[in-house]
Short mmCIF file of C-alpha atoms in Angstrom, two decimals:
data_model
loop_
_atom_site.label_atom_id
_atom_site.label_comp_id
_atom_site.label_asym_id
_atom_site.label_seq_id
_atom_site.Cartn_x
_atom_site.Cartn_y
_atom_site.Cartn_z
CA MET A 70 -109.88 49.58 155.83
CA ILE A 71 -109.20 45.95 156.75
CA ILE A 72 -110.70 43.33 154.45
CA GLU A 73 -110.64 39.92 156.06
CA ARG A 74 -109.64 37.41 153.42
CA ARG A 75 -110.46 34.35 155.50
CA HIS A 76 -110.09 31.78 152.74
CA TYR A 77 -106.44 32.70 152.22
CA ILE A 78 -105.66 32.89 155.94
CA GLU A 79 -107.15 29.43 156.45
CA ASN A 80 -105.14 28.13 153.50
CA LEU A 81 -101.89 29.58 154.85
CA ALA A 82 -102.64 28.39 158.38
CA SER A 83 -103.21 24.84 157.13
CA LYS A 84 -99.74 24.86 155.58
CA LYS A 85 -97.91 26.41 158.52
CA ASP A 86 -94.74 24.53 159.57
CA ASN A 87 -95.16 21.91 156.83
CA GLY A 88 -91.51 22.10 155.76
CA ARG A 89 -92.36 23.61 152.38
CA VAL A 90 -92.05 27.16 151.06
CA LYS A 91 -95.40 28.92 150.71
CA ILE A 92 -95.48 30.85 147.41
CA ILE A 93 -98.16 33.56 147.31
CA THR A 94 -98.78 34.67 143.74
CA GLY A 95 -101.10 37.13 142.01
CA ILE A 96 -101.24 40.43 140.17
CA ARG A 97 -99.46 43.32 141.86
CA ARG A 98 -101.61 45.45 144.19
CA CYS A 99 -104.23 42.70 144.66
CA GLY A 100 -103.44 42.44 148.38
CA LYS A 101 -100.68 39.81 148.63
CA SER A 102 -98.44 41.94 150.82
CA PHE A 103 -101.32 42.98 153.06
CA LEU A 104 -102.42 39.37 153.33
CA LEU A 105 -98.98 38.28 154.49
CA PHE A 106 -97.66 41.25 156.48
CA GLU A 107 -100.93 42.29 158.14
CA LEU A 108 -103.55 39.55 158.12
CA TYR A 109 -101.34 36.47 158.44
CA HIS A 110 -98.97 38.32 160.76
CA SER A 111 -101.96 39.08 163.02
CA TYR A 112 -103.05 35.46 162.84
CA LEU A 113 -99.61 34.31 163.99
CA ASN A 114 -99.74 36.84 166.85
CA SER A 115 -103.17 35.50 167.83
CA ILE A 116 -101.77 31.98 168.31
CA GLY A 117 -98.90 33.15 170.47
CA ILE A 118 -96.11 33.89 167.99
CA GLY A 119 -94.38 37.18 168.85
CA ASN A 120 -93.25 39.88 166.45
CA ASP A 121 -89.61 39.09 167.19
CA ALA A 122 -90.11 35.66 165.61
CA ILE A 123 -91.47 37.13 162.36
CA VAL A 124 -88.90 38.37 159.82
CA GLU A 125 -90.33 40.59 157.06
CA LEU A 126 -88.60 41.99 153.98
CA SER A 127 -90.17 43.90 151.05
CA LEU A 128 -87.90 43.71 148.03
CA ASP A 129 -89.82 46.28 145.97
CA GLU A 130 -88.79 49.02 148.42
CA ALA A 131 -85.70 51.04 147.53
CA VAL A 132 -84.37 50.79 151.09
CA ASN A 133 -84.02 47.05 150.58
CA ALA A 134 -82.43 47.22 147.13
CA ARG A 135 -79.20 45.55 148.30
CA TYR A 136 -81.13 42.40 149.12
CA ARG A 137 -82.06 41.95 145.48
CA ASN A 138 -78.60 40.44 145.33
CA PRO A 139 -79.24 36.77 146.21
CA LEU A 140 -76.11 36.44 148.33
CA GLU A 141 -76.97 39.58 150.33
CA LEU A 142 -80.52 38.29 150.81
CA ASP A 143 -79.33 34.92 152.06
CA ALA A 144 -76.88 36.51 154.49
CA TYR A 145 -79.52 38.94 155.83
CA ILE A 146 -82.05 36.22 156.58
CA ARG A 147 -79.48 33.93 158.16
CA ASN A 148 -78.34 36.73 160.46
CA ARG A 149 -81.93 37.19 161.64
CA VAL A 150 -82.57 33.53 162.49
CA THR A 151 -79.42 32.53 164.35
CA ASP A 152 -81.22 31.23 167.46
CA THR A 153 -81.73 27.57 166.49
CA ALA A 154 -83.82 26.93 169.60
CA ARG A 155 -86.62 29.13 168.23
CA LYS A 156 -88.92 28.96 165.22
CA PHE A 157 -88.86 31.92 162.84
CA TYR A 158 -91.47 32.86 160.24
CA VAL A 159 -89.78 34.54 157.28
CA PHE A 160 -91.82 36.69 154.85
CA ILE A 161 -90.10 37.84 151.61
CA ASP A 162 -92.27 40.10 149.47
CA GLU A 163 -91.93 40.34 145.65
CA ILE A 164 -89.23 37.69 145.32
CA GLN A 165 -88.99 38.26 141.57
CA TYR A 166 -86.94 41.39 142.29
CA VAL A 167 -83.98 39.18 143.18
CA SER A 168 -81.51 39.31 140.29
CA GLU A 169 -79.59 36.37 138.93
CA ILE A 170 -75.84 36.91 139.31
CA GLN A 171 -72.68 35.11 138.33
CA ASN A 172 -71.26 32.94 141.09
CA PRO A 173 -68.43 35.17 142.41
CA TYR A 174 -66.46 32.15 143.62
CA LEU A 175 -66.14 30.57 140.19
CA GLU A 176 -64.70 31.81 136.90
CA SER A 177 -67.43 30.22 134.82
CA LYS A 178 -69.95 32.80 133.63
CA GLU A 179 -72.51 30.04 133.27
CA ASP A 180 -72.65 29.26 136.97
CA ARG A 181 -75.42 31.57 138.13
CA ILE A 182 -77.11 32.21 141.48
CA GLY A 183 -80.73 33.38 141.75
CA PHE A 184 -83.68 33.46 144.10
CA THR A 185 -84.37 29.73 143.82
CA ASP A 186 -80.91 29.02 145.25
CA VAL A 187 -81.64 31.31 148.20
CA ILE A 188 -85.00 29.72 148.92
CA LEU A 189 -83.70 26.17 148.60
CA SER A 190 -80.91 27.09 150.99
CA LEU A 191 -83.21 28.70 153.56
CA MET A 192 -85.62 25.77 153.40
CA LYS A 193 -82.89 23.57 154.89
CA LEU A 194 -82.95 25.60 158.09
CA LYS A 195 -85.14 23.61 160.47
CA ASN A 196 -86.05 26.67 162.51
CA VAL A 197 -87.45 28.60 159.52
CA ASP A 198 -90.96 28.54 158.03
CA LEU A 199 -90.65 30.40 154.73
CA TYR A 200 -93.24 32.48 152.83
CA VAL A 201 -92.62 34.43 149.61
CA THR A 202 -94.82 36.51 147.33
CA GLY A 203 -94.35 37.11 143.63
CA SER A 204 -96.05 38.78 140.70
CA ASN A 205 -94.65 36.89 137.73
CA SER A 206 -96.21 33.50 137.11
CA HIS A 207 -93.72 32.21 134.52
CA MET A 208 -90.74 32.76 136.75
CA LEU A 209 -92.55 31.40 139.77
CA SER A 210 -94.33 28.48 138.12
CA SER A 211 -91.42 27.31 135.99
CA ASP A 212 -88.57 28.01 138.43
CA VAL A 213 -90.44 27.30 141.64
CA LEU A 214 -92.26 24.14 140.66
CA THR A 215 -89.28 22.63 138.84
CA GLY A 216 -86.50 24.16 140.94
CA PHE A 217 -88.13 23.25 144.24
CA ARG A 218 -89.04 19.76 143.00
CA GLY A 219 -92.39 19.58 144.73
CA ARG A 220 -91.24 21.36 147.90
CA GLY A 221 -93.39 24.44 147.41
CA ASP A 222 -97.10 25.23 147.88
CA GLU A 223 -98.49 27.88 145.54
CA ILE A 224 -101.34 30.02 146.87
CA TYR A 225 -102.86 32.20 144.15
CA VAL A 226 -104.47 35.43 145.40
CA SER A 227 -107.04 37.12 143.19
CA PRO A 228 -108.43 40.65 143.41
CA LEU A 229 -111.47 40.85 145.67
CA THR A 230 -114.32 38.53 144.79
CA TYR A 231 -117.75 40.10 144.73
CA LYS A 232 -118.51 38.58 148.16
CA GLU A 233 -115.36 40.14 149.67
CA PHE A 234 -116.16 43.44 147.95
CA TYR A 235 -119.81 43.34 149.06
CA ASP A 236 -118.99 42.59 152.69
CA ALA A 237 -116.52 45.49 152.81
CA PHE A 238 -118.58 47.93 150.74
CA ASP A 239 -119.26 51.13 152.71
CA GLY A 240 -122.51 52.30 151.22
CA GLU A 241 -125.95 51.17 150.15
CA LYS A 242 -125.58 47.46 149.39
CA ARG A 243 -127.94 47.84 146.42
CA ASN A 244 -125.18 49.92 144.77
CA ALA A 245 -122.45 47.33 145.33
CA TRP A 246 -123.01 45.40 142.10
CA SER A 247 -122.88 48.44 139.79
CA GLN A 248 -119.72 49.62 141.57
CA TYR A 249 -118.10 46.19 141.27
CA TRP A 250 -118.79 45.60 137.60
CA THR A 251 -117.58 49.11 136.83
CA TYR A 252 -114.47 49.41 139.03
CA GLY A 253 -113.65 45.81 139.89
CA GLY A 254 -112.04 44.35 142.98
CA MET A 255 -108.60 45.89 143.40
CA PRO A 256 -108.65 46.50 147.18
CA TYR A 257 -107.59 50.16 147.19
CA VAL A 258 -110.59 51.08 145.01
CA LEU A 259 -112.87 50.50 148.00
CA SER A 260 -111.27 53.40 149.86
CA LEU A 261 -111.81 55.86 146.99
CA LYS A 262 -115.01 57.86 146.57
CA SER A 263 -115.24 59.56 143.19
CA HIS A 264 -115.13 58.15 139.67
CA GLU A 265 -112.12 60.35 138.95
CA GLU A 266 -110.14 58.86 141.86
CA LYS A 267 -111.01 55.28 140.97
CA SER A 268 -110.33 55.79 137.29
CA LYS A 269 -106.95 57.42 137.98
CA HIS A 270 -105.91 54.64 140.35
CA LEU A 271 -106.73 51.87 137.87
CA LYS A 272 -105.06 53.66 134.96
CA ASP A 273 -101.99 54.40 137.08
CA LEU A 274 -101.68 50.70 137.88
CA PHE A 275 -101.28 50.02 134.17
CA GLU A 276 -99.01 52.93 133.37
CA LYS A 277 -96.78 52.94 136.45
CA VAL A 278 -96.78 49.30 137.53
CA TYR A 279 -98.02 46.60 135.16
CA ILE A 280 -96.77 47.72 131.76
CA LYS A 281 -93.48 48.88 133.26
CA ASP A 282 -93.03 45.46 134.89
CA VAL A 283 -93.81 43.58 131.66
CA LEU A 284 -91.36 45.69 129.65
CA GLU A 285 -88.54 45.45 132.18
CA ARG A 286 -89.01 41.78 133.06
CA ASN A 287 -89.03 40.70 129.42
CA ARG A 288 -86.47 43.23 128.18
CA ILE A 289 -88.85 44.84 125.70
CA VAL A 290 -87.31 48.10 124.50
CA ASN A 291 -89.25 49.56 121.59
CA ASP A 292 -92.65 47.86 121.66
CA ARG A 293 -94.47 49.58 124.49
CA TYR A 294 -97.11 50.77 122.03
CA VAL A 295 -97.68 47.15 120.94
CA ILE A 296 -98.33 46.08 124.54
CA GLU A 297 -100.63 49.07 125.03
CA ASP A 298 -102.62 48.38 121.85
CA LEU A 299 -102.75 44.66 122.54
CA LEU A 300 -104.32 45.33 125.93
CA ASN A 301 -106.84 47.63 124.26
CA PHE A 302 -107.74 45.05 121.61
CA VAL A 303 -108.24 42.32 124.20
CA SER A 304 -110.23 44.71 126.40
CA SER A 305 -112.64 45.28 123.53
CA SER A 306 -113.12 41.58 122.87
CA ILE A 307 -113.54 39.87 126.24
CA GLY A 308 -115.94 36.99 125.86
CA SER A 309 -115.18 36.76 122.13
CA LEU A 310 -113.12 34.11 120.41
CA THR A 311 -109.78 35.31 119.11
CA ASN A 312 -106.19 34.21 118.51
CA PRO A 313 -102.80 35.80 117.77
CA THR A 314 -103.42 35.74 114.01
CA ARG A 315 -106.66 37.69 114.35
CA LEU A 316 -104.98 40.17 116.65
CA SER A 317 -102.08 40.52 114.19
CA ASN A 318 -104.63 41.31 111.49
CA ALA A 319 -106.21 43.91 113.77
CA PHE A 320 -102.85 45.69 114.02
CA CYS A 321 -102.62 45.74 110.22
CA THR A 322 -106.16 47.00 109.77
CA LEU A 323 -106.43 49.49 112.60
CA ARG A 324 -102.82 50.57 113.19
CA HIS A 325 -101.37 49.93 109.73
CA VAL A 326 -98.36 48.11 111.18
CA HIS A 327 -97.33 44.49 110.86
CA ILE A 328 -96.82 42.64 114.12
CA SER A 329 -96.32 38.91 113.59
CA ALA A 330 -98.67 36.40 115.17
CA ASN A 331 -95.67 34.87 116.96
CA THR A 332 -94.81 38.22 118.55
CA ILE A 333 -98.44 38.71 119.55
CA SER A 334 -98.48 35.25 121.11
CA ARG A 335 -95.31 35.96 123.12
CA TYR A 336 -96.64 39.29 124.36
CA LEU A 337 -99.94 37.73 125.38
CA ASP A 338 -97.99 35.14 127.36
CA PHE A 339 -96.08 37.96 129.09
CA LEU A 340 -99.40 39.57 130.11
CA ILE A 341 -100.66 36.21 131.38
CA ASP A 342 -97.40 35.62 133.26
CA SER A 343 -97.93 38.96 135.02
CA PHE A 344 -101.48 37.87 136.00
CA ILE A 345 -103.09 40.68 133.99
CA LEU A 346 -104.87 38.29 131.63
CA LYS A 347 -106.11 34.71 131.79
CA LYS A 348 -107.12 32.48 128.91
CA ALA A 349 -109.71 29.77 128.45
CA TYR A 350 -109.35 27.03 125.84
CA ARG A 351 -112.25 25.50 123.94
CA TYR A 352 -113.20 21.96 124.90
CA ASP A 353 -115.20 19.59 122.68
CA ILE A 354 -117.57 18.08 125.24
CA LYS A 355 -118.75 15.14 123.16
CA GLY A 356 -115.37 14.44 121.60
CA LYS A 357 -113.65 14.93 124.98
CA LYS A 358 -110.72 16.84 123.50
CA TYR A 359 -109.36 20.35 123.40
CA ILE A 360 -109.66 22.53 120.31
CA GLY A 361 -106.53 24.59 119.60
CA THR A 362 -107.65 28.05 118.55
CA PRO A 363 -109.44 30.41 118.69
CA LEU A 364 -109.75 30.87 122.44
CA LYS A 365 -110.93 33.51 124.92
CA TYR A 366 -109.01 35.97 127.06
CA TYR A 367 -110.31 37.51 130.28
CA PHE A 368 -108.97 40.21 132.59
CA THR A 369 -107.97 39.20 136.10
CA ASP A 370 -109.88 42.27 137.29
CA ILE A 371 -112.82 43.76 135.39
CA GLY A 372 -112.09 47.27 136.67
CA LEU A 373 -108.68 47.16 135.00
CA ARG A 374 -110.36 46.13 131.74
CA ASN A 375 -112.87 48.96 131.96
CA ALA A 376 -110.13 51.48 132.74
CA ARG A 377 -108.22 50.44 129.61
CA LEU A 378 -111.25 51.56 127.59
CA ASN A 379 -111.88 54.73 129.61
CA PHE A 380 -115.11 53.13 130.86
CA ARG A 381 -116.66 53.48 127.41
CA GLN A 382 -117.55 49.92 126.43
CA GLN A 383 -119.82 48.85 129.26
CA GLU A 384 -121.50 45.79 127.71
CA GLU A 385 -122.88 44.17 130.83
CA ASN A 386 -123.17 40.73 129.20
CA HIS A 387 -119.42 40.55 128.48
CA ILE A 388 -118.58 42.07 131.86
CA MET A 389 -120.77 39.49 133.60
CA GLU A 390 -119.01 36.71 131.73
CA ASN A 391 -115.59 37.98 132.81
CA ILE A 392 -116.72 38.28 136.44
CA ILE A 393 -118.16 34.74 136.45
CA PHE A 394 -114.88 33.44 135.00
CA ASN A 395 -112.92 35.16 137.78
CA GLU A 396 -115.29 33.87 140.45
CA LEU A 397 -114.95 30.27 139.27
CA SER A 398 -111.17 30.70 139.18
CA ALA A 399 -111.16 32.08 142.75
CA ARG A 400 -113.22 29.05 143.85
CA GLY A 401 -110.50 26.76 142.52
CA PHE A 402 -112.15 25.52 139.33
CA ASP A 403 -110.37 24.70 136.09
CA ILE A 404 -112.35 26.51 133.41
CA ASP A 405 -112.84 25.83 129.71
CA VAL A 406 -115.15 27.16 127.03
CA GLY A 407 -117.50 24.33 126.08
CA VAL A 408 -118.22 23.32 122.47
CA VAL A 409 -121.12 21.04 121.57
CA GLU A 410 -121.23 19.69 118.02
CA TYR A 411 -124.23 17.98 116.44
CA ASN A 412 -125.56 17.00 113.02
CA SER A 413 -128.84 18.29 111.58
CA ILE A 414 -130.65 18.53 108.26
CA ASP A 415 -131.25 21.89 106.57
CA GLY A 416 -134.29 22.88 104.49
CA ASN A 417 -132.82 21.28 101.39
CA GLY A 418 -132.30 17.95 103.08
CA LYS A 419 -128.55 18.54 103.32
CA LYS A 420 -126.68 17.28 106.34
CA ILE A 421 -124.92 20.07 108.22
CA ARG A 422 -122.68 20.13 111.29
CA THR A 423 -123.41 22.79 113.89
CA GLN A 424 -121.34 24.04 116.84
CA LEU A 425 -122.92 25.52 119.94
CA GLU A 426 -120.99 27.19 122.75
CA ILE A 427 -121.29 26.86 126.50
CA ASP A 428 -119.69 29.82 128.23
CA PHE A 429 -117.93 27.76 130.90
CA VAL A 430 -117.19 24.16 131.71
CA ALA A 431 -115.99 24.30 135.34
CA ASN A 432 -114.14 21.29 136.77
CA LYS A 433 -112.85 20.61 140.27
CA GLY A 434 -112.06 17.05 141.34
CA ASN A 435 -115.00 14.87 140.40
CA LYS A 436 -117.34 17.86 140.09
CA ARG A 437 -118.32 19.50 136.82
CA TYR A 438 -120.72 22.34 136.05
CA TYR A 439 -121.90 23.72 132.72
CA ILE A 440 -122.56 27.44 133.10
CA GLN A 441 -124.18 29.93 130.75
CA SER A 442 -124.14 33.70 131.36
CA ALA A 443 -127.24 35.56 130.14
CA LEU A 444 -128.55 39.06 130.74
CA SER A 445 -132.13 37.80 130.91
CA VAL A 446 -134.33 34.79 130.22
CA ALA A 447 -137.61 36.59 130.84
CA ASP A 448 -138.50 36.18 127.17
CA GLU A 449 -139.20 32.52 126.39
CA ALA A 450 -137.58 32.65 122.96
CA LYS A 451 -134.45 34.11 124.51
CA ARG A 452 -134.45 31.44 127.23
CA ILE A 453 -134.69 28.64 124.67
CA GLN A 454 -131.81 30.16 122.73
CA GLU A 455 -129.62 30.37 125.85
CA VAL A 456 -130.16 26.73 126.85
CA ARG A 457 -129.82 25.13 123.39
CA SER A 458 -126.20 24.21 124.00
CA LEU A 459 -126.85 22.98 127.55
CA GLU A 460 -129.64 20.68 126.43
CA ARG A 461 -127.31 19.08 123.87
CA VAL A 462 -124.99 17.86 126.63
CA GLU A 463 -125.86 14.26 127.38
CA ASP A 464 -124.15 13.71 130.73
CA SER A 465 -125.75 14.30 134.14
CA PHE A 466 -123.55 17.09 135.47
CA LYS A 467 -125.36 20.22 136.64
CA LYS A 468 -126.33 22.88 134.12
CA ILE A 469 -126.70 26.48 135.30
CA VAL A 470 -127.87 29.73 133.70
CA VAL A 471 -126.73 32.88 135.53
CA VAL A 472 -128.82 35.97 134.76
CA ARG A 473 -128.33 39.63 135.56
CA ASP A 474 -131.61 40.17 137.41
CA ALA A 475 -132.38 39.18 140.99
CA ILE A 476 -134.69 36.17 140.63
CA ILE A 477 -135.94 33.38 142.81
CA PRO A 478 -133.75 30.42 141.76
CA TRP A 479 -135.66 27.79 139.82
CA TYR A 480 -135.31 24.67 137.65
CA ASP A 481 -136.95 24.15 134.28
CA ASP A 482 -138.41 20.81 133.22
CA LYS A 483 -135.10 19.80 131.60
CA GLY A 484 -133.24 20.20 134.91
CA VAL A 485 -131.47 23.48 134.05
CA PHE A 486 -130.96 25.69 137.13
CA TYR A 487 -131.52 29.48 136.87
CA ILE A 488 -130.07 31.96 139.37
CA GLY A 489 -129.35 35.70 139.59
CA ILE A 490 -125.75 36.89 139.29
CA GLU A 491 -125.50 38.46 142.76
CA GLU A 492 -126.84 35.38 144.54
CA PHE A 493 -124.52 33.18 142.48
CA LEU A 494 -121.51 35.30 143.49
CA LEU A 495 -122.46 35.78 147.15
CA ASP A 496 -123.34 32.16 147.97
CA GLU A 497 -120.76 29.49 147.06
CA THR A 498 -123.25 26.78 147.95
CA ALA A 499 -125.80 27.99 145.39
CA MET A 500 -124.26 25.88 142.64
CA ASP A 501 -125.15 22.71 144.55
CA ARG A 502 -128.76 23.49 145.41
#
C-alpha cells in the first residue's frame, strides 16, 4: 500500500539543491524511510533524475554495520560520488546509528569523530545534495542545529494524520474514525486486518524497537521496568496535568519503590527525545507568561498509547484531545495549554481567584486559535461549562469547540465556532471559516 504524503514531498522538493542538509526526523516506523527511499525517490525520477544519481544507505540494516563507523561512512559516500560533473542525491537512513570514535590519527582520546563531522564534510561537496533521517531528537536537535550552525533544514514526520489515514483506509469510511482512535496512524497498521494483528504490531514496536532504543541510546542498564511503568502511568493520564514529582509519588504508592523526581524527569526527556511522547506547557493567557509545572504529556501516536494499556482505557474525550494535539502539531502549530485566571466573589462575600483551562492555545506566525475538545455540547448546561474559559479570553483570536459528533458547523452569539472532530481533522481550512 502506497500512502502519498504530499505535504512532506512538497516540503522536500522546495528544499532540493539548497546547499543545506535535509534532516528528516520522527518516531521510528512512522514512514521516514518510505518517504525518502520510495516517495521522494520516485519524485526525483519523475523530474528526470536517474537511479544512478541517487545514493541510498540504511544504517539500521546489519549488512551496512561497517558504515556506522564515521570514517567508513565518509569513504563509502565519497567513492559513490566521484563524478564531479554530475549531481548526486545522497540518502542516509537512521543517522543516529553512527558511533562516535576516537580520531585514529591523534593520540588525544578527547578528539572524537561522529556523524556531524561526516555530514559537515559531505556538505562541502558541490555535487552532493544530502538527506538524512534520524529517530532521536536530542542528538539531532542539539548536534545538528548547533553543529551545523544553521546549515540544516529539519523536517519532522509524524505518524499518519487522520486525513492521510482516511484517504488510504480500505473499508467503509464510516468506520475510519473508530479504527483511527483505537489503533492510531502508524502506517503498517493500515495493512493489517484483525485486532490481534494490530495489537501485536503496536506492542512489538514498544518491546522490540522503542524501549530497546531508549535503553541502549541512554545507557540504561537496570531500569527497564521504570521506563515500562512510566509509559503506563503517562498512558493512563493523557490530558491530565502531571509532573515528575507526582509520577515519583505514583511509583511509591503503586509500585512501592522510590524513583526520584529527577530520574523521572530525565527518563521522560529520553522518551520525548525518541519522539514517543510530547509535552505541552501551561500558558497564562492574561499574564502572558508560562507556568512551570504541572504540564501535560501526549503520545505521538494514539494507537501506541492504547496498546500500552491493552486497549482497556478507551476514554474517548482524552483520546480526542491527544489526536487534536497531534493534528495541530502536524499542521505546524506551537501548542500550549491555556490558563485563564479571574477574580470573583463567593457566597460569603470573600474574594477568590479562579483558574480555568483551555485545552489548546495554537500559535503559528501571527495566527492564534483557542481550542476546546468536548464530547458533546448538545446539552446547554454542558455547552456553557465548556465555553466558560473561552469567554474569559479578551482578545479577538478565534475560539473553537471541537465535538465528537458530526454536526453542521455553527457560531454562537459570543463568536465561538463549533465543529465536529472528523470535519476538523479532514479539512485544514475549517479553522478559518
